[in-house]
PDB file of N, CA, C and O in Angstrom:
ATOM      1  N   UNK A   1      -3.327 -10.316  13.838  1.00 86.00           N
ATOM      2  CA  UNK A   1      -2.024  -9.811  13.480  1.00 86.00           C
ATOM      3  C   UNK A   1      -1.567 -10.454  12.166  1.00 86.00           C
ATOM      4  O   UNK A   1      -1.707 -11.650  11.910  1.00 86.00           O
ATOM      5  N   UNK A   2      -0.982  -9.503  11.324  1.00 89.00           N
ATOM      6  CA  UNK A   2      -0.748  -9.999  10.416  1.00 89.00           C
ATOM      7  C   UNK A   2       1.061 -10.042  10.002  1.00 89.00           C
ATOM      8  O   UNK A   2       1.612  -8.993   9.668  1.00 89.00           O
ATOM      9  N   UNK A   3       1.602 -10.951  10.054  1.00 89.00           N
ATOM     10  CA  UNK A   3       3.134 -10.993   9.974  1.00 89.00           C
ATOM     11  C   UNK A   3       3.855 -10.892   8.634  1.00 89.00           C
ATOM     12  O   UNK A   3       2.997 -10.665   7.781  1.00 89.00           O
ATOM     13  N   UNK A   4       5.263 -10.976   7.999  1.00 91.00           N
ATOM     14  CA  UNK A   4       5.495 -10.184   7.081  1.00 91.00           C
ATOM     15  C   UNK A   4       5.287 -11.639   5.782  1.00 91.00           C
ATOM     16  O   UNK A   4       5.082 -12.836   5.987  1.00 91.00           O
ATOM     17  N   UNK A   5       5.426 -10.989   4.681  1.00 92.00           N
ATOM     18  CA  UNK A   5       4.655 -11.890   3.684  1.00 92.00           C
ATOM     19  C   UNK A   5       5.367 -11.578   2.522  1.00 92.00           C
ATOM     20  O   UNK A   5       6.116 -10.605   2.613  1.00 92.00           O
ATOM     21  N   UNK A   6       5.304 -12.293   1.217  1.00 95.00           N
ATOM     22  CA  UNK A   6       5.721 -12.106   0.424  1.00 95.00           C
ATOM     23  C   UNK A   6       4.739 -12.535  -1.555  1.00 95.00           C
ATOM     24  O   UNK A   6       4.094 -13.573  -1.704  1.00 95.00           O
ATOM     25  N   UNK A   7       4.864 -11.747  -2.417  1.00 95.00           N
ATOM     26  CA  UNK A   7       4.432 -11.772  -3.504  1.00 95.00           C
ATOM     27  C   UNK A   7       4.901 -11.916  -4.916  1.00 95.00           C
ATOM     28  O   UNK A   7       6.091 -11.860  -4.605  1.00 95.00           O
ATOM     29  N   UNK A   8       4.934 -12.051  -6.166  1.00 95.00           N
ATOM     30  CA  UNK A   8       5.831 -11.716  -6.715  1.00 95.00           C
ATOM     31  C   UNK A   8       4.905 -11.734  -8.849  1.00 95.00           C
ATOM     32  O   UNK A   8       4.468 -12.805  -9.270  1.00 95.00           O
ATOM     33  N   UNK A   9       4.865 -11.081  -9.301  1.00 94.00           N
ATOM     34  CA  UNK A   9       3.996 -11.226 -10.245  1.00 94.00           C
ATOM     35  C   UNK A   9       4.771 -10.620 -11.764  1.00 94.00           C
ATOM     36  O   UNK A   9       5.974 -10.847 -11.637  1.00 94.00           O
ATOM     37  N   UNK A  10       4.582 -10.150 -12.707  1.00 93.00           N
ATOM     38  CA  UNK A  10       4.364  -9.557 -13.826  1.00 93.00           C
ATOM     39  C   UNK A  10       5.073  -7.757 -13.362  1.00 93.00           C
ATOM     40  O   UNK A  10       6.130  -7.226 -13.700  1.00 93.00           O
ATOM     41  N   UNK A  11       4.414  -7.463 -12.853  1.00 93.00           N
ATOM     42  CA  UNK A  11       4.011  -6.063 -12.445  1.00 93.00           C
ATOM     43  C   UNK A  11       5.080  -5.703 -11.388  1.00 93.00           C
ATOM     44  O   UNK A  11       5.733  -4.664 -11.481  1.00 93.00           O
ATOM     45  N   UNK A  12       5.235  -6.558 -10.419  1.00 94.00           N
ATOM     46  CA  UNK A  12       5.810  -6.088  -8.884  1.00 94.00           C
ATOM     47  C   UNK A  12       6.246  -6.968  -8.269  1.00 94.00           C
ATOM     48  O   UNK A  12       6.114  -8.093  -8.750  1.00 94.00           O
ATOM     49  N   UNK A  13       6.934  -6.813  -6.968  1.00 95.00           N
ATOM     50  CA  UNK A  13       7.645  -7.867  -6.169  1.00 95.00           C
ATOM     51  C   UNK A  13       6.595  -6.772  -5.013  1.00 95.00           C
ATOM     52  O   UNK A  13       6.382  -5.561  -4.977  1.00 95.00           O
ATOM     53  N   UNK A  14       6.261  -7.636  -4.401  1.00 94.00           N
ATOM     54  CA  UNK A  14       5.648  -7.156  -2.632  1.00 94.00           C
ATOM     55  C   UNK A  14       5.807  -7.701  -1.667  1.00 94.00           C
ATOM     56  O   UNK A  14       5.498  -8.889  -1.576  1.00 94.00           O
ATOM     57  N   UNK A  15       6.341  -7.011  -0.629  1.00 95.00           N
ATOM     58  CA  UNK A  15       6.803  -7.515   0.546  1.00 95.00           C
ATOM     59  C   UNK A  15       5.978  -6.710   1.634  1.00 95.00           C
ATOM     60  O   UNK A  15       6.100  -5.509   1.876  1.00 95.00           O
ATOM     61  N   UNK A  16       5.192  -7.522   2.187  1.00 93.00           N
ATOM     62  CA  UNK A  16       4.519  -6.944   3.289  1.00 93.00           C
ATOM     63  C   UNK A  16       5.640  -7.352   4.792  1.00 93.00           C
ATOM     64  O   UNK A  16       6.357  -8.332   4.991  1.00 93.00           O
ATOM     65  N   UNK A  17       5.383  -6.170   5.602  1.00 87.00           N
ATOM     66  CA  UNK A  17       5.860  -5.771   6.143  1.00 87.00           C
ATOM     67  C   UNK A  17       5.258  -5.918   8.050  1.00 87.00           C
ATOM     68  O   UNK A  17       5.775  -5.574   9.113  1.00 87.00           O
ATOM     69  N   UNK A  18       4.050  -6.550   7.716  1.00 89.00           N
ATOM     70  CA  UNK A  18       3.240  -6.762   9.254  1.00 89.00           C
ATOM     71  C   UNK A  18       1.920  -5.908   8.935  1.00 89.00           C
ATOM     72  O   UNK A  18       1.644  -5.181   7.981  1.00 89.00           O
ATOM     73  N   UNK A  19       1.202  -6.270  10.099  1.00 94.00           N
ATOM     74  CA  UNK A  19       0.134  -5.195   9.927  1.00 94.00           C
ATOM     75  C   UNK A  19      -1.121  -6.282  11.051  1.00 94.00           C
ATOM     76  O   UNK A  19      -1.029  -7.416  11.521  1.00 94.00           O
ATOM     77  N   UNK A  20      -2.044  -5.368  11.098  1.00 96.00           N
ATOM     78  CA  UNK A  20      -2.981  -5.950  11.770  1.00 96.00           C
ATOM     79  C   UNK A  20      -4.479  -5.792  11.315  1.00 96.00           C
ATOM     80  O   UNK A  20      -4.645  -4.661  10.857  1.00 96.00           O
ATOM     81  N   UNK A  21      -5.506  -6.476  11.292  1.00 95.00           N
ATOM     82  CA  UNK A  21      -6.793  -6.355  11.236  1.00 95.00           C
ATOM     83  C   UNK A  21      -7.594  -6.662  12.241  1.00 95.00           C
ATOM     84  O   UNK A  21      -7.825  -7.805  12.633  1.00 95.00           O
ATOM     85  N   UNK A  22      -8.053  -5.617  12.700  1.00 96.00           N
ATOM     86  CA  UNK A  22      -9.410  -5.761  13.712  1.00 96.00           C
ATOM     87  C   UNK A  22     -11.030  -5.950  13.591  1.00 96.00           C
ATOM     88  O   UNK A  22     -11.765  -4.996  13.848  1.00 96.00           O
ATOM     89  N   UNK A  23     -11.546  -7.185  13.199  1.00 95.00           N
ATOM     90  CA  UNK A  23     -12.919  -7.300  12.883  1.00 95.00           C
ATOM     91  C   UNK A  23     -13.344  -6.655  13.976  1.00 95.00           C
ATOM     92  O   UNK A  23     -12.707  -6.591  15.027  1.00 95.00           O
ATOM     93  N   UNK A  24     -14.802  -5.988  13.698  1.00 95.00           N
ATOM     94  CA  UNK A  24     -16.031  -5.384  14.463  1.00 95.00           C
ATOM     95  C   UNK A  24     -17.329  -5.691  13.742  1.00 95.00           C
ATOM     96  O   UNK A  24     -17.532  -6.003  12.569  1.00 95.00           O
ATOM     97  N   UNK A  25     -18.134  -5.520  14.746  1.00 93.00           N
ATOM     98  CA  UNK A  25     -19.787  -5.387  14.647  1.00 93.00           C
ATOM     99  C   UNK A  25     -19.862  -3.829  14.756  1.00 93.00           C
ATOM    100  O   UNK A  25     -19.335  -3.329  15.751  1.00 93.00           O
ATOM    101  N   UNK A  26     -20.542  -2.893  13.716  1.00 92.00           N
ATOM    102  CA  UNK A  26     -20.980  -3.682  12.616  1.00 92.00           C
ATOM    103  C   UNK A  26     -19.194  -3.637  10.901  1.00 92.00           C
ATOM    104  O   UNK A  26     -18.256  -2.850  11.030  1.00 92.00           O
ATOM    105  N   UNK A  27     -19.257  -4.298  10.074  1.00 92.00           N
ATOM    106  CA  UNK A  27     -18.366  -4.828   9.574  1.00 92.00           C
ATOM    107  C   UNK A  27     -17.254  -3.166   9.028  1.00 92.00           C
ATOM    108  O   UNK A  27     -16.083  -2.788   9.023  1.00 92.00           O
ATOM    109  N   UNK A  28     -18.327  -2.792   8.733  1.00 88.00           N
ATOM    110  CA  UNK A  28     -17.218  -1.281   8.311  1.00 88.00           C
ATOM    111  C   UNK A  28     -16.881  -0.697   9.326  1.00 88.00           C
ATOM    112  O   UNK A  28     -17.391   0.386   9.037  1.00 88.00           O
ATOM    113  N   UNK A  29     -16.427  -0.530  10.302  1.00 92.00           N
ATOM    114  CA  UNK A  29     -16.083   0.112  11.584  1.00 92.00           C
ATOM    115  C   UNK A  29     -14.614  -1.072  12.046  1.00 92.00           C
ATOM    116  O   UNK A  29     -13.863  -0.866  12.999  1.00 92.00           O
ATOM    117  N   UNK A  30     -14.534  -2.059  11.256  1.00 96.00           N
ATOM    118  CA  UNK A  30     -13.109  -2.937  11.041  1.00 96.00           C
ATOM    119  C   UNK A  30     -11.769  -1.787  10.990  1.00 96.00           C
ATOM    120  O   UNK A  30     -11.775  -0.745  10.335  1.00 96.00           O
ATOM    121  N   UNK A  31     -11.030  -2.117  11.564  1.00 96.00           N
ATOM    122  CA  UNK A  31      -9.838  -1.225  10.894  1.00 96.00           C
ATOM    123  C   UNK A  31      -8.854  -2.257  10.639  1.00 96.00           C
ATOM    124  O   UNK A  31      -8.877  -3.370  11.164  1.00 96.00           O
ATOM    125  N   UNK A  32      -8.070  -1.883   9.889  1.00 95.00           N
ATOM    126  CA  UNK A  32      -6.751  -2.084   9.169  1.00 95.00           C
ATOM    127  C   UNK A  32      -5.393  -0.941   9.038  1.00 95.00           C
ATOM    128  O   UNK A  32      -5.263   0.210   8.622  1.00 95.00           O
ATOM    129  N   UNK A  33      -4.379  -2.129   9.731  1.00 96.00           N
ATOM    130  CA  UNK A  33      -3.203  -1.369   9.413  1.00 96.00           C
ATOM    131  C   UNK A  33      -2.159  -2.360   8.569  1.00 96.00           C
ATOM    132  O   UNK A  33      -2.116  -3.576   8.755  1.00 96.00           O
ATOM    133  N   UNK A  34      -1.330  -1.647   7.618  1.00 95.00           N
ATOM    134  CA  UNK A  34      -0.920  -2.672   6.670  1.00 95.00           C
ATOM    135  C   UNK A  34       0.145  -1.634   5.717  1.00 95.00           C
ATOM    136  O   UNK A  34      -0.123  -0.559   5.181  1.00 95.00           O
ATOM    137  N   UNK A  35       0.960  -2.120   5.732  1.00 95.00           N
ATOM    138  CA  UNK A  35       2.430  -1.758   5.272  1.00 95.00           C
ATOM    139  C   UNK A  35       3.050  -2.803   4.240  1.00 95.00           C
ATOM    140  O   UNK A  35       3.032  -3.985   4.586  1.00 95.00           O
ATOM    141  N   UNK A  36       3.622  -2.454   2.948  1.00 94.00           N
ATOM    142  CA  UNK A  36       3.980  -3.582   2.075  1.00 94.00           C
ATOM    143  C   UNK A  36       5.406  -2.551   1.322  1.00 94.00           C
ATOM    144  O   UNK A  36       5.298  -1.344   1.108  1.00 94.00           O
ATOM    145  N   UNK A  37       6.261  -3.108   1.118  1.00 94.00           N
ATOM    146  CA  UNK A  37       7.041  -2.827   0.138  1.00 94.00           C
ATOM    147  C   UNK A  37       6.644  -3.061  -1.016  1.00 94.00           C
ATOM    148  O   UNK A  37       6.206  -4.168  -1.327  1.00 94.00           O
ATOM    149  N   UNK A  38       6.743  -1.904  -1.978  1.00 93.00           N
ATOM    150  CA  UNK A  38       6.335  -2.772  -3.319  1.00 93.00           C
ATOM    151  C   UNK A  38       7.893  -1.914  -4.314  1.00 93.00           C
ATOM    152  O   UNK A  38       8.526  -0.860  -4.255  1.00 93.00           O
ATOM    153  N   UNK A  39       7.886  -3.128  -5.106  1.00 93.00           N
ATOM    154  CA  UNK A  39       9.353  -2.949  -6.098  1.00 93.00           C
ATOM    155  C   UNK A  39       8.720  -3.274  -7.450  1.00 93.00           C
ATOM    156  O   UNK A  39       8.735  -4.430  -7.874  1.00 93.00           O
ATOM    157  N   UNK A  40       8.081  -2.119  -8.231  1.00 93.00           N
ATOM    158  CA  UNK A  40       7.718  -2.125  -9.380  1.00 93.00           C
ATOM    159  C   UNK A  40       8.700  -2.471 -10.524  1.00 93.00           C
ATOM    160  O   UNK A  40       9.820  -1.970 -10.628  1.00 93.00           O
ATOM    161  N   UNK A  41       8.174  -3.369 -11.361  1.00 91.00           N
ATOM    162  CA  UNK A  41       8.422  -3.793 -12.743  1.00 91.00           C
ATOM    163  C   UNK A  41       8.121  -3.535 -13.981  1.00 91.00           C
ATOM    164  O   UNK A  41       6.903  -3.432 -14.127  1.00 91.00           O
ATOM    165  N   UNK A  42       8.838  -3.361 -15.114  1.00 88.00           N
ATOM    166  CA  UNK A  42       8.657  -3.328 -16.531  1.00 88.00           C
ATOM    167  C   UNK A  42       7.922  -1.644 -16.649  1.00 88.00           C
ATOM    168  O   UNK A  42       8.459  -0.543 -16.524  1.00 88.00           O
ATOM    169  N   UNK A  43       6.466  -2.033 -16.944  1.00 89.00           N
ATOM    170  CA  UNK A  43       5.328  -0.672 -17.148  1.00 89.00           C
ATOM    171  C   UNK A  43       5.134  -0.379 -15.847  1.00 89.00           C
ATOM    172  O   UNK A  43       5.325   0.836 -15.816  1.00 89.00           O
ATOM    173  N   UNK A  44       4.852  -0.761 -14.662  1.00 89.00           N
ATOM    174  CA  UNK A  44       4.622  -0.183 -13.844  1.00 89.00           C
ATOM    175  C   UNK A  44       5.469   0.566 -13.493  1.00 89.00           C
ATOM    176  O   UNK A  44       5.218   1.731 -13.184  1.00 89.00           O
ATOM    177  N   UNK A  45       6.961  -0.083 -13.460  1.00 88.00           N
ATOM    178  CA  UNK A  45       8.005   0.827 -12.743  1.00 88.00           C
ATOM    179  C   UNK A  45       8.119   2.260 -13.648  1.00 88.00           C
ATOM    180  O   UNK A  45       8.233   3.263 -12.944  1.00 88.00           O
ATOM    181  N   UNK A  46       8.106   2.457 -14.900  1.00 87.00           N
ATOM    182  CA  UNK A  46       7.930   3.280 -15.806  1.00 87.00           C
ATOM    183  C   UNK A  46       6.896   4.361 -15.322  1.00 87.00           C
ATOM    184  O   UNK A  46       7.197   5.540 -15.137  1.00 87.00           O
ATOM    185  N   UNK A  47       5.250   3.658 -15.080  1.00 87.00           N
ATOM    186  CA  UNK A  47       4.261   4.642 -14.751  1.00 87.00           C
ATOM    187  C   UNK A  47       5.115   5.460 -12.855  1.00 87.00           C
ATOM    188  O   UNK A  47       4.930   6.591 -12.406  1.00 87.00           O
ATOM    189  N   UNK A  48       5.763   4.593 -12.391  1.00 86.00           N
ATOM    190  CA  UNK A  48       6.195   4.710 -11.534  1.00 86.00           C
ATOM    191  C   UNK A  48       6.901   5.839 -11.372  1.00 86.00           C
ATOM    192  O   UNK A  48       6.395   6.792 -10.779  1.00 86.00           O
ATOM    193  N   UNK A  49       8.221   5.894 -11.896  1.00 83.00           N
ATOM    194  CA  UNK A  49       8.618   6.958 -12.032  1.00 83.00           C
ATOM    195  C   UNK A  49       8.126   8.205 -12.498  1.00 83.00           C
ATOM    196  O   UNK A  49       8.836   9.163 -12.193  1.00 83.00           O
ATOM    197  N   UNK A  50       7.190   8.432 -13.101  1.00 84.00           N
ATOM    198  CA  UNK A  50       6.508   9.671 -14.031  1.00 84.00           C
ATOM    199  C   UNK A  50       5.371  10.260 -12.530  1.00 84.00           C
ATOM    200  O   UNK A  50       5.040  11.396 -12.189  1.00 84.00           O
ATOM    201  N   UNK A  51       5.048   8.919 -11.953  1.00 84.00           N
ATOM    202  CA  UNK A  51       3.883   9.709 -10.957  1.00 84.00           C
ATOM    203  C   UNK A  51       3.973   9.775  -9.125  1.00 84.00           C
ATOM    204  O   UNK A  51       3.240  10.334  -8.310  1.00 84.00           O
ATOM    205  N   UNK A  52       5.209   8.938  -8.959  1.00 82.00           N
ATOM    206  CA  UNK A  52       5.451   9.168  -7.450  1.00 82.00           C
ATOM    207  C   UNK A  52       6.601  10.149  -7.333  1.00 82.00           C
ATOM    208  O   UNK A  52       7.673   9.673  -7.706  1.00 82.00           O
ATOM    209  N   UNK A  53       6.633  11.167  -6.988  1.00 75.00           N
ATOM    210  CA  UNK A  53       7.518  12.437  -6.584  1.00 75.00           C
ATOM    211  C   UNK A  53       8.561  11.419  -5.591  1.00 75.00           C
ATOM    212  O   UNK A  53       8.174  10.687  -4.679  1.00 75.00           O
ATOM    213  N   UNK A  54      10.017  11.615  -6.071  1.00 74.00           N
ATOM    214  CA  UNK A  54      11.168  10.998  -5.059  1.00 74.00           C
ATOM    215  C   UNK A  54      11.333   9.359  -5.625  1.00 74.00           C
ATOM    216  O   UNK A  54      12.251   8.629  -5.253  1.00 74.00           O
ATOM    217  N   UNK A  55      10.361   8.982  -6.502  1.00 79.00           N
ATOM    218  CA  UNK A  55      10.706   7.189  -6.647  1.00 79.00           C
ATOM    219  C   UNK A  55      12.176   7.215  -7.230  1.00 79.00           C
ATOM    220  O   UNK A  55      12.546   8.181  -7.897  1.00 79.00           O
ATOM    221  N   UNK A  56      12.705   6.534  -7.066  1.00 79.00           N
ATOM    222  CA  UNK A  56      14.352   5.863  -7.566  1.00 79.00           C
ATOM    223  C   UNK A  56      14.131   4.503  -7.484  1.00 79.00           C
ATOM    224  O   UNK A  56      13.750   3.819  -6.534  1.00 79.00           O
ATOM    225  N   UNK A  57      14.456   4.180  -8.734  1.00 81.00           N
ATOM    226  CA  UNK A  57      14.047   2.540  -8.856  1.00 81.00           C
ATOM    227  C   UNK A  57      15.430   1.768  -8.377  1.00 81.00           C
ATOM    228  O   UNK A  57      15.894   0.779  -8.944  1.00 81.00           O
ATOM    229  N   UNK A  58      16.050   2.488  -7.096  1.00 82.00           N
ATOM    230  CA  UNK A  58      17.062   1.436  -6.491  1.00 82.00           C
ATOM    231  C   UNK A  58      16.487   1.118  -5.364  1.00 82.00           C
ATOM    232  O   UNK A  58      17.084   0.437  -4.530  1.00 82.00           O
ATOM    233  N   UNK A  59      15.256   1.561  -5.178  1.00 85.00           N
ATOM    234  CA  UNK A  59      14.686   1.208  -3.701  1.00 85.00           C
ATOM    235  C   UNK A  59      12.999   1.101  -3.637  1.00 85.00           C
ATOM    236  O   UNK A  59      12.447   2.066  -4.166  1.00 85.00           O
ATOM    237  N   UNK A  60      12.231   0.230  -3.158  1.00 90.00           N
ATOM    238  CA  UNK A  60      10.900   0.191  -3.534  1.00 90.00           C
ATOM    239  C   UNK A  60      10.260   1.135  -2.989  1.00 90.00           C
ATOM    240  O   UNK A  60      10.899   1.893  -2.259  1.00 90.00           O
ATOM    241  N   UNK A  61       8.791   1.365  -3.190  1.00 90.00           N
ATOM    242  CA  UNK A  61       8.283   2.361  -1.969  1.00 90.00           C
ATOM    243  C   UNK A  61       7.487   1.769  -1.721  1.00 90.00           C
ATOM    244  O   UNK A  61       7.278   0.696  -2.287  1.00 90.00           O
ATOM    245  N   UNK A  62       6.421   2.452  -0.373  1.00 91.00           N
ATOM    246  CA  UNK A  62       5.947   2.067   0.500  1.00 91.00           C
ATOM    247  C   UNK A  62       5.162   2.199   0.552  1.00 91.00           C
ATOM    248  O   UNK A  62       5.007   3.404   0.751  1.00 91.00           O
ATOM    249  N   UNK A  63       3.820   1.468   0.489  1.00 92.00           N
ATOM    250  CA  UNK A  63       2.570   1.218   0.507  1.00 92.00           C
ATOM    251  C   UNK A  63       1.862   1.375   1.769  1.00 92.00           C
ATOM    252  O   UNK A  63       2.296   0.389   2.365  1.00 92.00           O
ATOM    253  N   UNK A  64       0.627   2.262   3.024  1.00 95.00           N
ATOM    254  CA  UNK A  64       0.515   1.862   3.915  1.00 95.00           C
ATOM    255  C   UNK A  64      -0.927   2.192   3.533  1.00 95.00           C
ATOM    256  O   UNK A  64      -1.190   3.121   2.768  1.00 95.00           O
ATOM    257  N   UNK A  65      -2.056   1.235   4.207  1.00 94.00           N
ATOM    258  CA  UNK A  65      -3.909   1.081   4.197  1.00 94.00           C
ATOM    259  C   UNK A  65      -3.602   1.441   5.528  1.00 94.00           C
ATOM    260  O   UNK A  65      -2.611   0.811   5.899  1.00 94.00           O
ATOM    261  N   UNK A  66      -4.002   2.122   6.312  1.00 95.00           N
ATOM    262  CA  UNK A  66      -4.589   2.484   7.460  1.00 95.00           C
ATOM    263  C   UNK A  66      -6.539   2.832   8.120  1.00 95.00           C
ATOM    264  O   UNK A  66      -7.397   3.407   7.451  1.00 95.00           O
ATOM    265  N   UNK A  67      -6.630   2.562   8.800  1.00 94.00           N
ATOM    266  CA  UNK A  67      -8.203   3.131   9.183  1.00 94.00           C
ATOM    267  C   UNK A  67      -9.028   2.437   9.356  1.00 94.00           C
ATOM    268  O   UNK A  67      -8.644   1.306   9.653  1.00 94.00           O
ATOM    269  N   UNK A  68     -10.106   2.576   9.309  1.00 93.00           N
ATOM    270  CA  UNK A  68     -11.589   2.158   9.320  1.00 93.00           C
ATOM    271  C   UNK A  68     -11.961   1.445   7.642  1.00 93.00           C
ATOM    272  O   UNK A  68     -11.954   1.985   6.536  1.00 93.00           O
ATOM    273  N   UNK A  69     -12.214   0.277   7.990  1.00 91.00           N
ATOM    274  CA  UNK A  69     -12.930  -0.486   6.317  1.00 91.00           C
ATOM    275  C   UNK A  69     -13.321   0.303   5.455  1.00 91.00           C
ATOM    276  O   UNK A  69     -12.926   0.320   4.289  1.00 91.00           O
ATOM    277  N   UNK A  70     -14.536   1.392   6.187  1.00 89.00           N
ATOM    278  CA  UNK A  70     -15.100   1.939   5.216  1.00 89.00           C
ATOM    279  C   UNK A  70     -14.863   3.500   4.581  1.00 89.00           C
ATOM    280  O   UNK A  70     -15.440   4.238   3.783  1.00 89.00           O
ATOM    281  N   UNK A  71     -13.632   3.536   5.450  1.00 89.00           N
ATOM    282  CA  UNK A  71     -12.733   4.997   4.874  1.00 89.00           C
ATOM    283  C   UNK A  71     -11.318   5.329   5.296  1.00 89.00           C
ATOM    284  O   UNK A  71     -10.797   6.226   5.958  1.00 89.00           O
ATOM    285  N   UNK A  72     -10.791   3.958   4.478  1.00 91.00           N
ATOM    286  CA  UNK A  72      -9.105   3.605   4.954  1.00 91.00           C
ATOM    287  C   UNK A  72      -8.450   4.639   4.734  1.00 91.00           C
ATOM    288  O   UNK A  72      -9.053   5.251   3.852  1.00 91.00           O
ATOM    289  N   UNK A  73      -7.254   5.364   5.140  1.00 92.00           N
ATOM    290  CA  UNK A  73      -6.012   5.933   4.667  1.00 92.00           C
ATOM    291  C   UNK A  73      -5.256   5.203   3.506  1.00 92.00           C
ATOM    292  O   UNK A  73      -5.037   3.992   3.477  1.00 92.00           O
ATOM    293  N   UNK A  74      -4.938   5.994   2.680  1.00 92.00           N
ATOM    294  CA  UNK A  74      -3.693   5.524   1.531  1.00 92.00           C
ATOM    295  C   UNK A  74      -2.937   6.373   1.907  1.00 92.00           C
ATOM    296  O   UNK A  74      -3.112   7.542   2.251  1.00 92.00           O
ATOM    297  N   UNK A  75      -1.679   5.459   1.800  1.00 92.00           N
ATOM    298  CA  UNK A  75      -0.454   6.493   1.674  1.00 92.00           C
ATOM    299  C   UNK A  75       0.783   5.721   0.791  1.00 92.00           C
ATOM    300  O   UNK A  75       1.171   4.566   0.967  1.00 92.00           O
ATOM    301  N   UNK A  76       1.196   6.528  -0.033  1.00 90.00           N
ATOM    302  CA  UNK A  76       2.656   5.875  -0.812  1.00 90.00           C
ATOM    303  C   UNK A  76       3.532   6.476  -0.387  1.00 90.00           C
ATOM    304  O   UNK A  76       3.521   7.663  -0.715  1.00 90.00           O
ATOM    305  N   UNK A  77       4.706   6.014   0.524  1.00 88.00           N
ATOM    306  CA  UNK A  77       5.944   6.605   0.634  1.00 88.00           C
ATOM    307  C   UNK A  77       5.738   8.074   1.910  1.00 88.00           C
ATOM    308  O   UNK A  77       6.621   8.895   2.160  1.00 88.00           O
ATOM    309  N   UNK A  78       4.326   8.042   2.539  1.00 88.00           N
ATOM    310  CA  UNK A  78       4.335   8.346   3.743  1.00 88.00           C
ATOM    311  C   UNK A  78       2.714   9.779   3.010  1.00 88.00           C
ATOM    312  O   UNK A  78       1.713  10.175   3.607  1.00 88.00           O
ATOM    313  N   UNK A  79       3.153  10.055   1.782  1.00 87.00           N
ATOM    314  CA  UNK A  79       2.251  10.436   1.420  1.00 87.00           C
ATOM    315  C   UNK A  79       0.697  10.416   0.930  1.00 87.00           C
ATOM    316  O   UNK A  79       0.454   9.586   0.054  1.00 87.00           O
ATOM    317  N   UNK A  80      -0.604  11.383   1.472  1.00 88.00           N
ATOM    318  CA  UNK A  80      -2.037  10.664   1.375  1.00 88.00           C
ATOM    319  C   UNK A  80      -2.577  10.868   0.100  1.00 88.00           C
ATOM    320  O   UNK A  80      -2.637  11.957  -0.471  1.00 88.00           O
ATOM    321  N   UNK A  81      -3.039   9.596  -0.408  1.00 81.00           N
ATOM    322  CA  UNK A  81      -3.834   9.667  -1.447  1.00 81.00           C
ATOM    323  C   UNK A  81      -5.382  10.553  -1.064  1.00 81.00           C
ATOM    324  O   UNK A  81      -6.015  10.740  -0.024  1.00 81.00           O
ATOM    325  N   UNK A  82      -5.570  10.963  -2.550  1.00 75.00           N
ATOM    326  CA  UNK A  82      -6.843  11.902  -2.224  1.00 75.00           C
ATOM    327  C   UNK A  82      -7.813  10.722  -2.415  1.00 75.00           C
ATOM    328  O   UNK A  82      -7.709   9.857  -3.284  1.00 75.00           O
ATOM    329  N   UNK A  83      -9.284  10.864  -0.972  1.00 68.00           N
ATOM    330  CA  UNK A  83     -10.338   9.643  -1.785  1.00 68.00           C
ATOM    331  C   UNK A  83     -11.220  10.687  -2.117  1.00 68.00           C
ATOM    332  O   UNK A  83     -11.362  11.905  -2.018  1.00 68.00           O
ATOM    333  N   UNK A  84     -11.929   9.324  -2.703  1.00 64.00           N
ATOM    334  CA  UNK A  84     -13.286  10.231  -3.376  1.00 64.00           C
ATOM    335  C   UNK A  84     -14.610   9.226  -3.070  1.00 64.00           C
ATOM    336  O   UNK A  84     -14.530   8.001  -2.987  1.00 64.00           O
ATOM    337  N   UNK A  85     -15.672   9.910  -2.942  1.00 58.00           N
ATOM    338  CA  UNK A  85     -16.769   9.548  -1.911  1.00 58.00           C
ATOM    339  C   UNK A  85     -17.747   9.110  -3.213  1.00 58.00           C
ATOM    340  O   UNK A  85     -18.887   8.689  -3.016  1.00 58.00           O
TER     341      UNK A  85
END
């Protein structure tokens, strides 16, 4: 289990939010769940606004990794990133 946490850099302020990791045999079959606030800064918050649909820089958005190691879920703000194989 992973409990809530905090970051702070150049780029962003991050606030994780809880989450859990489950090791397995064999190692990619691990899952992860994991939730972070992130409150973009300077250039990021900039690229920010231009590419997340709904960002308002009065409120951070929401970061969540979900899944299996070796083919997690992304999502920003509840929405899935496309992967690529």
């Amino acid at each position: 289990s992973i409990g809530t946490f905090q970051a702070q850099g150049d780029s962003a302020v991050l606030a994780g939010t809880g989450g859990e990791i489950q090791v397995r045999h064999p190692f990619s079959t691990s899952v992860v769940s994991l939730a972070c606030n992130i409150t973009p800064k300077g250039r990021l918050q900039q690229m920010a606004a231009l590419l997340l649909p709904g960002y308002s820089e009065q409120k951070p958005f929401i970061l969540e990794i979900r899944g299996p190691f070796a083919s997690p879920h992304i999502l920003i703000n509840g929405q899935k990133l496309p992967t690529f194989s």
